[in-house]
């Protein structure tokens, strides 16, 4: 349903999935995954505040479960930061990303997709900020340019992520 862009229908399924996992005593990691999927659906439906709240919960849960240097925590941080940036909570997004990007580079490497997403979200937080300075905008352009170059080398020029960065 998600791939078919039938997000209203997907919402019902994802809510039921989360409730079922909780009722059956699924692991915290599986519940967090379902919670993250539900947040994505809320985002696609334009329910950004609800998505932000869920992504904050997922990030917090991953931090407690796996620590700040685990791949799933870094992915959750990226999703949370993107939601913050879209809602123009740029300072909080930048603060989160300033500490997670170095961890991602160290743990996953410069060319890992999660690291690249974190860097793109940092640029987004810079240029979505209503109070952005010219220096902030220059940093956003530089960050996106560097990220695009790495992504193009690693993923190829026709990869959807590379196309999105370059757009």
Tab-separated table of N, CA and C in Angstrom:
chain	number	residue	atom	x	y	z
A	1	UNK	N	0.822	-1.203	0.000
A	1	UNK	CA	0.000	0.000	0.000
A	1	UNK	C	0.862	1.263	0.000
A	2	UNK	N	1.951	1.196	0.749
A	2	UNK	CA	2.860	2.341	0.791
A	2	UNK	C	3.441	2.611	-0.593
A	3	UNK	N	3.940	1.553	-1.243
A	3	UNK	CA	4.540	1.713	-2.576
A	3	UNK	C	3.511	2.174	-3.601
A	4	UNK	N	2.251	1.796	-3.418
A	4	UNK	CA	1.186	2.196	-4.333
A	4	UNK	C	0.640	3.588	-3.982
A	5	UNK	N	1.244	4.219	-2.964
A	5	UNK	CA	0.849	5.552	-2.516
A	5	UNK	C	-0.594	5.594	-2.009
A	6	UNK	N	-1.012	4.494	-1.435
A	6	UNK	CA	-2.346	4.413	-0.814
A	6	UNK	C	-2.148	4.549	0.691
A	7	UNK	N	-1.719	5.744	1.088
A	7	UNK	CA	-1.283	5.975	2.459
A	7	UNK	C	-2.416	5.899	3.476
A	8	UNK	N	-3.618	6.313	3.103
A	8	UNK	CA	-4.742	6.204	4.038
A	8	UNK	C	-5.033	4.735	4.353
A	9	UNK	N	-4.956	3.885	3.343
A	9	UNK	CA	-5.149	2.447	3.566
A	9	UNK	C	-3.978	1.862	4.349
A	10	UNK	N	-2.771	2.323	4.042
A	10	UNK	CA	-1.585	1.839	4.747
A	10	UNK	C	-1.647	2.209	6.226
A	11	UNK	N	-2.245	3.356	6.534
A	11	UNK	CA	-2.340	3.793	7.921
A	11	UNK	C	-3.074	2.766	8.773
A	12	UNK	N	-4.186	2.276	8.287
A	12	UNK	CA	-4.965	1.285	9.025
A	12	UNK	C	-4.154	0.018	9.265
A	13	UNK	N	-3.451	-0.426	8.242
A	13	UNK	CA	-2.644	-1.638	8.348
A	13	UNK	C	-1.496	-1.422	9.330
A	14	UNK	N	-0.827	-0.287	9.244
A	14	UNK	CA	0.327	-0.039	10.121
A	14	UNK	C	-0.093	0.158	11.576
A	15	UNK	N	-1.249	0.779	11.791
A	15	UNK	CA	-1.750	0.895	13.162
A	15	UNK	C	-2.082	-0.477	13.735
A	16	UNK	N	-2.694	-1.324	12.917
A	16	UNK	CA	-3.017	-2.680	13.365
A	16	UNK	C	-1.746	-3.487	13.620
A	17	UNK	N	-0.741	-3.315	12.769
A	17	UNK	CA	0.528	-4.012	12.937
A	17	UNK	C	1.178	-3.637	14.265
A	18	UNK	N	1.222	-2.354	14.564
A	18	UNK	CA	1.817	-1.901	15.824
A	18	UNK	C	1.044	-2.451	17.020
A	19	UNK	N	-0.274	-2.366	16.964
A	19	UNK	CA	-1.094	-2.880	18.069
A	19	UNK	C	-0.898	-4.376	18.262
A	20	UNK	N	-0.814	-5.110	17.162
A	20	UNK	CA	-0.621	-6.561	17.239
A	20	UNK	C	0.734	-6.899	17.835
A	21	UNK	N	1.767	-6.209	17.399
A	21	UNK	CA	3.109	-6.457	17.947
A	21	UNK	C	3.137	-6.200	19.453
A	22	UNK	N	2.488	-5.142	19.879
A	22	UNK	CA	2.444	-4.844	21.321
A	22	UNK	C	1.674	-5.925	22.077
A	23	UNK	N	0.528	-6.306	21.539
A	23	UNK	CA	-0.324	-7.308	22.199
A	23	UNK	C	0.368	-8.655	22.312
A	24	UNK	N	1.156	-9.012	21.289
A	24	UNK	CA	1.818	-10.309	21.280
A	24	UNK	C	3.179	-10.292	21.984
A	25	UNK	N	3.565	-9.132	22.496
A	25	UNK	CA	4.815	-9.054	23.236
A	25	UNK	C	6.060	-9.085	22.362
A	26	UNK	N	5.987	-8.463	21.217
A	26	UNK	CA	7.147	-8.408	20.316
A	26	UNK	C	8.294	-7.676	21.007
A	27	UNK	N	9.481	-7.900	20.522
A	27	UNK	CA	10.656	-7.231	21.080
A	27	UNK	C	10.526	-5.723	20.903
A	28	UNK	N	11.231	-4.995	21.745
A	28	UNK	CA	11.221	-3.533	21.660
A	28	UNK	C	11.717	-3.071	20.286
A	29	UNK	N	12.706	-3.759	19.736
A	29	UNK	CA	13.234	-3.385	18.419
A	29	UNK	C	12.156	-3.511	17.347
A	30	UNK	N	11.381	-4.580	17.386
A	30	UNK	CA	10.313	-4.762	16.386
A	30	UNK	C	9.193	-3.740	16.561
A	31	UNK	N	8.912	-3.389	17.802
A	31	UNK	CA	7.893	-2.371	18.055
A	31	UNK	C	8.378	-1.014	17.541
A	32	UNK	N	9.632	-0.711	17.760
A	32	UNK	CA	10.178	0.550	17.264
A	32	UNK	C	10.159	0.607	15.739
A	33	UNK	N	10.415	-0.516	15.089
A	33	UNK	CA	10.348	-0.562	13.628
A	33	UNK	C	8.924	-0.268	13.152
A	34	UNK	N	7.947	-0.887	13.778
A	34	UNK	CA	6.547	-0.635	13.412
A	34	UNK	C	6.162	0.818	13.686
A	35	UNK	N	6.652	1.341	14.785
A	35	UNK	CA	6.404	2.744	15.139
A	35	UNK	C	7.002	3.681	14.078
A	36	UNK	N	8.213	3.368	13.624
A	36	UNK	CA	8.853	4.160	12.579
A	36	UNK	C	8.097	4.101	11.263
A	37	UNK	N	7.604	2.926	10.916
A	37	UNK	CA	6.802	2.784	9.693
A	37	UNK	C	5.514	3.604	9.775
A	38	UNK	N	4.906	3.602	10.946
A	38	UNK	CA	3.693	4.390	11.143
A	38	UNK	C	4.000	5.880	11.034
A	39	UNK	N	5.135	6.304	11.567
A	39	UNK	CA	5.548	7.715	11.453
A	39	UNK	C	5.706	8.117	9.985
A	40	UNK	N	6.288	7.225	9.183
A	40	UNK	CA	6.443	7.503	7.754
A	40	UNK	C	5.074	7.704	7.098
A	41	UNK	N	4.128	6.874	7.461
A	41	UNK	CA	2.786	7.000	6.891
A	41	UNK	C	2.140	8.320	7.309
A	42	UNK	N	2.283	8.681	8.572
A	42	UNK	CA	1.769	9.986	9.014
A	42	UNK	C	2.409	11.119	8.211
A	43	UNK	N	3.713	11.024	7.991
A	43	UNK	CA	4.417	12.042	7.210
A	43	UNK	C	3.821	12.143	5.806
A	44	UNK	N	3.614	10.996	5.167
A	44	UNK	CA	3.078	10.977	3.801
A	44	UNK	C	1.651	11.516	3.729
A	45	UNK	N	0.927	11.405	4.851
A	45	UNK	CA	-0.450	11.915	4.898
A	45	UNK	C	-0.502	13.401	5.283
A	46	UNK	N	0.673	14.006	5.473
A	46	UNK	CA	0.715	15.412	5.850
A	46	UNK	C	0.500	15.659	7.332
A	47	UNK	N	0.520	14.620	8.115
A	47	UNK	CA	0.331	14.734	9.567
A	47	UNK	C	1.718	14.842	10.220
A	48	UNK	N	2.365	15.947	9.939
A	48	UNK	CA	3.778	16.120	10.275
A	48	UNK	C	4.051	16.208	11.771
A	49	UNK	N	3.170	16.833	12.524
A	49	UNK	CA	3.384	16.932	13.973
A	49	UNK	C	3.335	15.546	14.616
A	50	UNK	N	2.379	14.732	14.179
A	50	UNK	CA	2.278	13.368	14.709
A	50	UNK	C	3.496	12.535	14.298
A	51	UNK	N	3.933	12.731	13.057
A	51	UNK	CA	5.127	12.019	12.584
A	51	UNK	C	6.340	12.425	13.407
A	52	UNK	N	6.478	13.722	13.679
A	52	UNK	CA	7.601	14.206	14.480
A	52	UNK	C	7.600	13.573	15.873
A	53	UNK	N	6.448	13.551	16.505
A	53	UNK	CA	6.342	12.971	17.841
A	53	UNK	C	6.756	11.497	17.834
A	54	UNK	N	6.285	10.764	16.849
A	54	UNK	CA	6.637	9.346	16.753
A	54	UNK	C	8.120	9.164	16.456
A	55	UNK	N	8.660	9.982	15.583
A	55	UNK	CA	10.084	9.859	15.254
A	55	UNK	C	10.960	10.216	16.454
A	56	UNK	N	10.498	11.149	17.263
A	56	UNK	CA	11.217	11.466	18.506
A	56	UNK	C	11.207	10.239	19.421
A	57	UNK	N	10.051	9.591	19.533
A	57	UNK	CA	9.930	8.391	20.373
A	57	UNK	C	10.800	7.251	19.853
A	58	UNK	N	10.824	7.077	18.533
A	58	UNK	CA	11.638	6.013	17.943
A	58	UNK	C	13.117	6.280	18.198
A	59	UNK	N	13.540	7.519	17.985
A	59	UNK	CA	14.940	7.865	18.226
A	59	UNK	C	15.303	7.629	19.693
A	60	UNK	N	14.463	8.087	20.590
A	60	UNK	CA	14.711	7.904	22.024
A	60	UNK	C	14.768	6.415	22.382
A	61	UNK	N	13.848	5.648	21.818
A	61	UNK	CA	13.838	4.203	22.064
A	61	UNK	C	15.078	3.511	21.537
A	62	UNK	N	15.514	3.896	20.355
A	62	UNK	CA	16.733	3.302	19.783
A	62	UNK	C	17.965	3.677	20.601
A	63	UNK	N	18.008	4.927	21.077
A	63	UNK	CA	19.127	5.340	21.925
A	63	UNK	C	19.223	4.457	23.169
A	64	UNK	N	18.084	4.238	23.818
A	64	UNK	CA	18.062	3.416	25.033
A	64	UNK	C	18.404	1.964	24.737
A	65	UNK	N	17.911	1.472	23.618
A	65	UNK	CA	18.071	0.062	23.278
A	65	UNK	C	19.465	-0.266	22.743
A	66	UNK	N	19.997	0.583	21.869
A	66	UNK	CA	21.240	0.256	21.156
A	66	UNK	C	22.389	1.224	21.394
A	67	UNK	N	22.114	2.400	21.952
A	67	UNK	CA	23.167	3.393	22.135
A	67	UNK	C	23.284	4.312	20.933
A	68	UNK	N	24.059	5.379	21.098
A	68	UNK	CA	24.105	6.421	20.076
A	68	UNK	C	24.944	6.079	18.851
A	69	UNK	N	25.716	5.007	18.902
A	69	UNK	CA	26.582	4.684	17.769
A	69	UNK	C	26.137	3.448	17.001
A	70	UNK	N	24.883	3.073	17.141
A	70	UNK	CA	24.369	1.912	16.408
A	70	UNK	C	23.681	2.379	15.127
A	71	UNK	N	23.784	1.570	14.097
A	71	UNK	CA	23.211	1.928	12.797
A	71	UNK	C	21.723	2.280	12.886
A	72	UNK	N	20.948	1.503	13.633
A	72	UNK	CA	19.506	1.786	13.724
A	72	UNK	C	19.238	3.100	14.456
A	73	UNK	N	20.078	3.441	15.419
A	73	UNK	CA	19.933	4.713	16.124
A	73	UNK	C	20.270	5.870	15.187
A	74	UNK	N	21.314	5.709	14.401
A	74	UNK	CA	21.700	6.756	13.452
A	74	UNK	C	20.626	6.955	12.389
A	75	UNK	N	20.011	5.875	11.930
A	75	UNK	CA	18.909	5.982	10.954
A	75	UNK	C	17.725	6.721	11.590
A	76	UNK	N	17.408	6.368	12.833
A	76	UNK	CA	16.308	7.034	13.535
A	76	UNK	C	16.614	8.513	13.740
A	77	UNK	N	17.869	8.842	14.029
A	77	UNK	CA	18.272	10.243	14.181
A	77	UNK	C	18.079	11.003	12.876
A	78	UNK	N	18.412	10.371	11.775
A	78	UNK	CA	18.242	11.001	10.470
A	78	UNK	C	16.764	11.302	10.192
A	79	UNK	N	15.907	10.337	10.458
A	79	UNK	CA	14.466	10.526	10.244
A	79	UNK	C	13.909	11.623	11.155
A	80	UNK	N	14.327	11.601	12.409
A	80	UNK	CA	13.876	12.601	13.373
A	80	UNK	C	14.347	13.992	12.947
A	81	UNK	N	15.602	14.111	12.559
A	81	UNK	CA	16.147	15.404	12.137
A	81	UNK	C	15.427	15.928	10.899
A	82	UNK	N	15.106	15.044	9.964
A	82	UNK	CA	14.384	15.473	8.756
A	82	UNK	C	13.009	16.030	9.129
A	83	UNK	N	12.335	15.374	10.062
A	83	UNK	CA	11.028	15.878	10.511
A	83	UNK	C	11.175	17.228	11.201
A	84	UNK	N	12.197	17.366	12.039
A	84	UNK	CA	12.443	18.651	12.697
A	84	UNK	C	12.677	19.751	11.666
A	85	UNK	N	13.506	19.471	10.674
A	85	UNK	CA	13.822	20.474	9.652
A	85	UNK	C	12.584	20.866	8.851
A	86	UNK	N	11.763	19.867	8.493
A	86	UNK	CA	10.557	20.174	7.714
A	86	UNK	C	9.587	21.053	8.491
A	87	UNK	N	9.606	20.931	9.814
A	87	UNK	CA	8.733	21.749	10.656
A	87	UNK	C	9.443	23.018	11.138
A	88	UNK	N	10.576	23.313	10.508
A	88	UNK	CA	11.354	24.535	10.769
A	88	UNK	C	11.846	24.622	12.213
A	89	UNK	N	12.118	23.481	12.793
A	89	UNK	CA	12.754	23.425	14.110
A	89	UNK	C	14.245	23.176	13.858
A	90	UNK	N	14.806	24.113	13.118
A	90	UNK	CA	16.145	23.961	12.555
A	90	UNK	C	17.242	23.864	13.601
A	91	UNK	N	17.148	24.655	14.654
A	91	UNK	CA	18.220	24.638	15.657
A	91	UNK	C	18.313	23.270	16.326
A	92	UNK	N	17.172	22.682	16.662
A	92	UNK	CA	17.184	21.345	17.274
A	92	UNK	C	17.704	20.301	16.287
A	93	UNK	N	17.308	20.421	15.037
A	93	UNK	CA	17.792	19.486	14.014
A	93	UNK	C	19.306	19.604	13.848
A	94	UNK	N	19.809	20.817	13.753
A	94	UNK	CA	21.252	21.002	13.593
A	94	UNK	C	22.017	20.471	14.794
A	95	UNK	N	21.504	20.718	15.979
A	95	UNK	CA	22.162	20.230	17.191
A	95	UNK	C	22.261	18.709	17.192
A	96	UNK	N	21.173	18.048	16.856
A	96	UNK	CA	21.160	16.580	16.782
A	96	UNK	C	22.152	16.093	15.723
A	97	UNK	N	22.148	16.712	14.574
A	97	UNK	CA	22.997	16.273	13.469
A	97	UNK	C	24.475	16.547	13.701
A	98	UNK	N	24.782	17.610	14.412
A	98	UNK	CA	26.193	17.904	14.714
A	98	UNK	C	26.835	16.805	15.548
A	99	UNK	N	26.028	16.110	16.350
A	99	UNK	CA	26.616	15.021	17.138
A	99	UNK	C	26.482	13.661	16.451
A	100	UNK	N	25.489	13.497	15.579
A	100	UNK	CA	25.315	12.181	14.951
A	100	UNK	C	26.145	12.015	13.680
A	101	UNK	N	26.393	13.077	12.936
A	101	UNK	CA	27.176	12.949	11.705
A	101	UNK	C	28.589	12.438	11.991
A	102	UNK	N	29.303	13.008	12.968
A	102	UNK	CA	30.637	12.452	13.256
A	102	UNK	C	30.587	10.983	13.686
A	103	UNK	N	29.574	10.605	14.459
A	103	UNK	CA	29.437	9.194	14.864
A	103	UNK	C	29.194	8.317	13.640
A	104	UNK	N	28.332	8.771	12.731
A	104	UNK	CA	28.050	7.989	11.520
A	104	UNK	C	29.302	7.842	10.664
A	105	UNK	N	30.045	8.910	10.514
A	105	UNK	CA	31.289	8.834	9.726
A	105	UNK	C	32.257	7.827	10.341
A	106	UNK	N	32.372	7.869	11.654
A	106	UNK	CA	33.297	6.990	12.363
A	106	UNK	C	32.838	5.527	12.324
A	107	UNK	N	31.559	5.289	12.526
A	107	UNK	CA	31.029	3.926	12.637
A	107	UNK	C	30.718	3.320	11.264
A	108	UNK	N	30.086	4.093	10.405
A	108	UNK	CA	29.580	3.564	9.133
A	108	UNK	C	30.452	3.940	7.929
A	109	UNK	N	31.186	5.024	8.054
A	109	UNK	CA	31.999	5.484	6.944
A	109	UNK	C	31.361	6.647	6.205
A	110	UNK	N	32.200	7.373	5.500
A	110	UNK	CA	31.788	8.575	4.776
A	110	UNK	C	30.799	8.286	3.650
A	111	UNK	N	30.882	7.113	3.039
A	111	UNK	CA	30.057	6.823	1.864
A	111	UNK	C	28.846	5.947	2.171
A	112	UNK	N	28.571	5.688	3.431
A	112	UNK	CA	27.379	4.914	3.810
A	112	UNK	C	26.127	5.758	3.571
A	113	UNK	N	25.039	5.112	3.149
A	113	UNK	CA	23.821	5.863	2.833
A	113	UNK	C	23.239	6.586	4.034
A	114	UNK	N	23.345	6.007	5.215
A	114	UNK	CA	22.825	6.693	6.398
A	114	UNK	C	23.635	7.966	6.646
A	115	UNK	N	24.945	7.881	6.523
A	115	UNK	CA	25.798	9.060	6.681
A	115	UNK	C	25.417	10.118	5.652
A	116	UNK	N	25.194	9.695	4.426
A	116	UNK	CA	24.816	10.634	3.370
A	116	UNK	C	23.465	11.282	3.666
A	117	UNK	N	22.515	10.483	4.162
A	117	UNK	CA	21.197	11.038	4.527
A	117	UNK	C	21.328	12.050	5.667
A	118	UNK	N	22.143	11.725	6.657
A	118	UNK	CA	22.361	12.656	7.764
A	118	UNK	C	22.906	13.986	7.249
A	119	UNK	N	23.859	13.917	6.334
A	119	UNK	CA	24.451	15.139	5.786
A	119	UNK	C	23.421	15.939	4.972
A	120	UNK	N	22.599	15.243	4.217
A	120	UNK	CA	21.530	15.937	3.474
A	120	UNK	C	20.544	16.605	4.429
A	121	UNK	N	20.218	15.907	5.512
A	121	UNK	CA	19.297	16.478	6.486
A	121	UNK	C	19.910	17.693	7.189
A	122	UNK	N	21.216	17.677	7.362
A	122	UNK	CA	21.896	18.845	7.929
A	122	UNK	C	21.747	20.042	6.981
A	123	UNK	N	21.971	19.803	5.700
A	123	UNK	CA	21.798	20.878	4.717
A	123	UNK	C	20.350	21.371	4.710
A	124	UNK	N	19.404	20.440	4.785
A	124	UNK	CA	17.983	20.799	4.841
A	124	UNK	C	17.707	21.684	6.055
A	125	UNK	N	18.259	21.303	7.214
A	125	UNK	CA	18.051	22.093	8.431
A	125	UNK	C	18.636	23.497	8.277
A	126	UNK	N	19.742	23.601	7.563
A	126	UNK	CA	20.346	24.914	7.346
A	126	UNK	C	19.474	25.778	6.447
A	127	UNK	N	19.052	25.237	5.304
A	127	UNK	CA	18.343	26.109	4.367
A	127	UNK	C	16.856	26.245	4.647
A	128	UNK	N	16.281	25.377	5.479
A	128	UNK	CA	14.874	25.534	5.860
A	128	UNK	C	14.695	26.512	7.016
A	129	UNK	N	15.785	26.894	7.640
A	129	UNK	CA	15.724	27.811	8.774
A	129	UNK	C	15.346	29.209	8.289
A	130	UNK	N	14.236	29.751	8.771
A	130	UNK	CA	13.840	31.100	8.346
A	130	UNK	C	14.892	32.162	8.693
A	131	UNK	N	15.714	31.887	9.688
A	131	UNK	CA	16.740	32.844	10.097
A	131	UNK	C	18.106	32.523	9.488
A	132	UNK	N	18.130	31.692	8.455
A	132	UNK	CA	19.400	31.295	7.844
A	132	UNK	C	20.152	32.503	7.316
A	133	UNK	N	21.434	32.502	7.583
A	133	UNK	CA	22.312	33.557	7.070
A	133	UNK	C	22.853	33.131	5.712
A	134	UNK	N	23.519	34.040	5.053
A	134	UNK	CA	24.163	33.710	3.785
A	134	UNK	C	25.215	32.621	3.997
A	135	UNK	N	25.941	32.673	5.111
A	135	UNK	CA	26.927	31.632	5.431
A	135	UNK	C	26.256	30.276	5.627
A	136	UNK	N	25.077	30.264	6.263
A	136	UNK	CA	24.330	29.010	6.428
A	136	UNK	C	23.957	28.426	5.069
A	137	UNK	N	23.499	29.277	4.181
A	137	UNK	CA	23.102	28.817	2.848
A	137	UNK	C	24.306	28.311	2.062
A	138	UNK	N	25.433	28.989	2.202
A	138	UNK	CA	26.655	28.512	1.537
A	138	UNK	C	27.066	27.143	2.085
A	139	UNK	N	26.977	26.989	3.411
A	139	UNK	CA	27.314	25.689	4.014
A	139	UNK	C	26.366	24.597	3.522
A	140	UNK	N	25.092	24.923	3.378
A	140	UNK	CA	24.121	23.951	2.866
A	140	UNK	C	24.485	23.527	1.443
A	141	UNK	N	24.821	24.482	0.599
A	141	UNK	CA	25.193	24.180	-0.794
A	141	UNK	C	26.460	23.335	-0.832
A	142	UNK	N	27.447	23.698	-0.040
A	142	UNK	CA	28.705	22.937	0.005
A	142	UNK	C	28.455	21.512	0.489
A	143	UNK	N	27.661	21.384	1.547
A	143	UNK	CA	27.348	20.060	2.101
A	143	UNK	C	26.630	19.202	1.064
A	144	UNK	N	25.641	19.775	0.394
A	144	UNK	CA	24.918	19.010	-0.636
A	144	UNK	C	25.824	18.652	-1.805
A	145	UNK	N	26.694	19.567	-2.199
A	145	UNK	CA	27.622	19.281	-3.305
A	145	UNK	C	28.556	18.129	-2.968
A	146	UNK	N	29.144	18.163	-1.780
A	146	UNK	CA	30.033	17.076	-1.347
A	146	UNK	C	29.278	15.755	-1.236
A	147	UNK	N	28.086	15.828	-0.671
A	147	UNK	CA	27.273	14.615	-0.487
A	147	UNK	C	26.869	14.037	-1.839
A	148	UNK	N	26.494	14.895	-2.763
A	148	UNK	CA	26.114	14.436	-4.105
A	148	UNK	C	27.287	13.761	-4.802
A	149	UNK	N	28.473	14.349	-4.674
A	149	UNK	CA	29.666	13.773	-5.309
A	149	UNK	C	29.932	12.364	-4.770
A	150	UNK	N	29.868	12.192	-3.454
A	150	UNK	CA	30.107	10.878	-2.845
A	150	UNK	C	29.008	9.902	-3.246
A	151	UNK	N	27.774	10.352	-3.175
A	151	UNK	CA	26.648	9.473	-3.517
A	151	UNK	C	26.706	9.035	-4.980
A	152	UNK	N	27.060	9.950	-5.868
A	152	UNK	CA	27.172	9.618	-7.294
A	152	UNK	C	28.249	8.563	-7.510
A	153	UNK	N	29.382	8.707	-6.821
A	153	UNK	CA	30.478	7.747	-6.955
A	153	UNK	C	30.065	6.366	-6.421
A	154	UNK	N	29.361	6.341	-5.306
A	154	UNK	CA	29.010	5.087	-4.647
A	154	UNK	C	27.779	4.430	-5.276
A	155	UNK	N	26.769	5.230	-5.590
A	155	UNK	CA	25.474	4.684	-6.022
A	155	UNK	C	25.217	4.792	-7.521
A	156	UNK	N	25.930	5.682	-8.190
A	156	UNK	CA	25.684	5.908	-9.612
A	156	UNK	C	24.747	7.083	-9.817
A	157	UNK	N	24.907	7.744	-10.934
A	157	UNK	CA	24.170	8.970	-11.206
A	157	UNK	C	22.679	8.827	-11.362
A	158	UNK	N	22.201	7.636	-11.674
A	158	UNK	CA	20.757	7.471	-11.884
A	158	UNK	C	20.027	6.980	-10.630
A	159	UNK	N	20.755	6.754	-9.552
A	159	UNK	CA	20.109	6.297	-8.311
A	159	UNK	C	19.153	7.393	-7.822
A	160	UNK	N	17.936	7.022	-7.377
A	160	UNK	CA	16.961	8.034	-6.941
A	160	UNK	C	17.474	8.973	-5.850
A	161	UNK	N	18.281	8.468	-4.952
A	161	UNK	CA	18.827	9.313	-3.888
A	161	UNK	C	19.764	10.374	-4.472
A	162	UNK	N	20.574	9.991	-5.429
A	162	UNK	CA	21.486	10.943	-6.078
A	162	UNK	C	20.679	12.000	-6.834
A	163	UNK	N	19.664	11.559	-7.543
A	163	UNK	CA	18.797	12.501	-8.280
A	163	UNK	C	18.155	13.492	-7.320
A	164	UNK	N	17.681	13.008	-6.166
A	164	UNK	CA	17.068	13.891	-5.162
A	164	UNK	C	18.063	14.910	-4.618
A	165	UNK	N	19.261	14.467	-4.315
A	165	UNK	CA	20.278	15.385	-3.787
A	165	UNK	C	20.575	16.468	-4.819
A	166	UNK	N	20.774	16.062	-6.051
A	166	UNK	CA	21.129	17.023	-7.084
A	166	UNK	C	19.984	18.000	-7.398
A	167	UNK	N	18.767	17.519	-7.227
A	167	UNK	CA	17.609	18.404	-7.425
A	167	UNK	C	17.606	19.463	-6.340
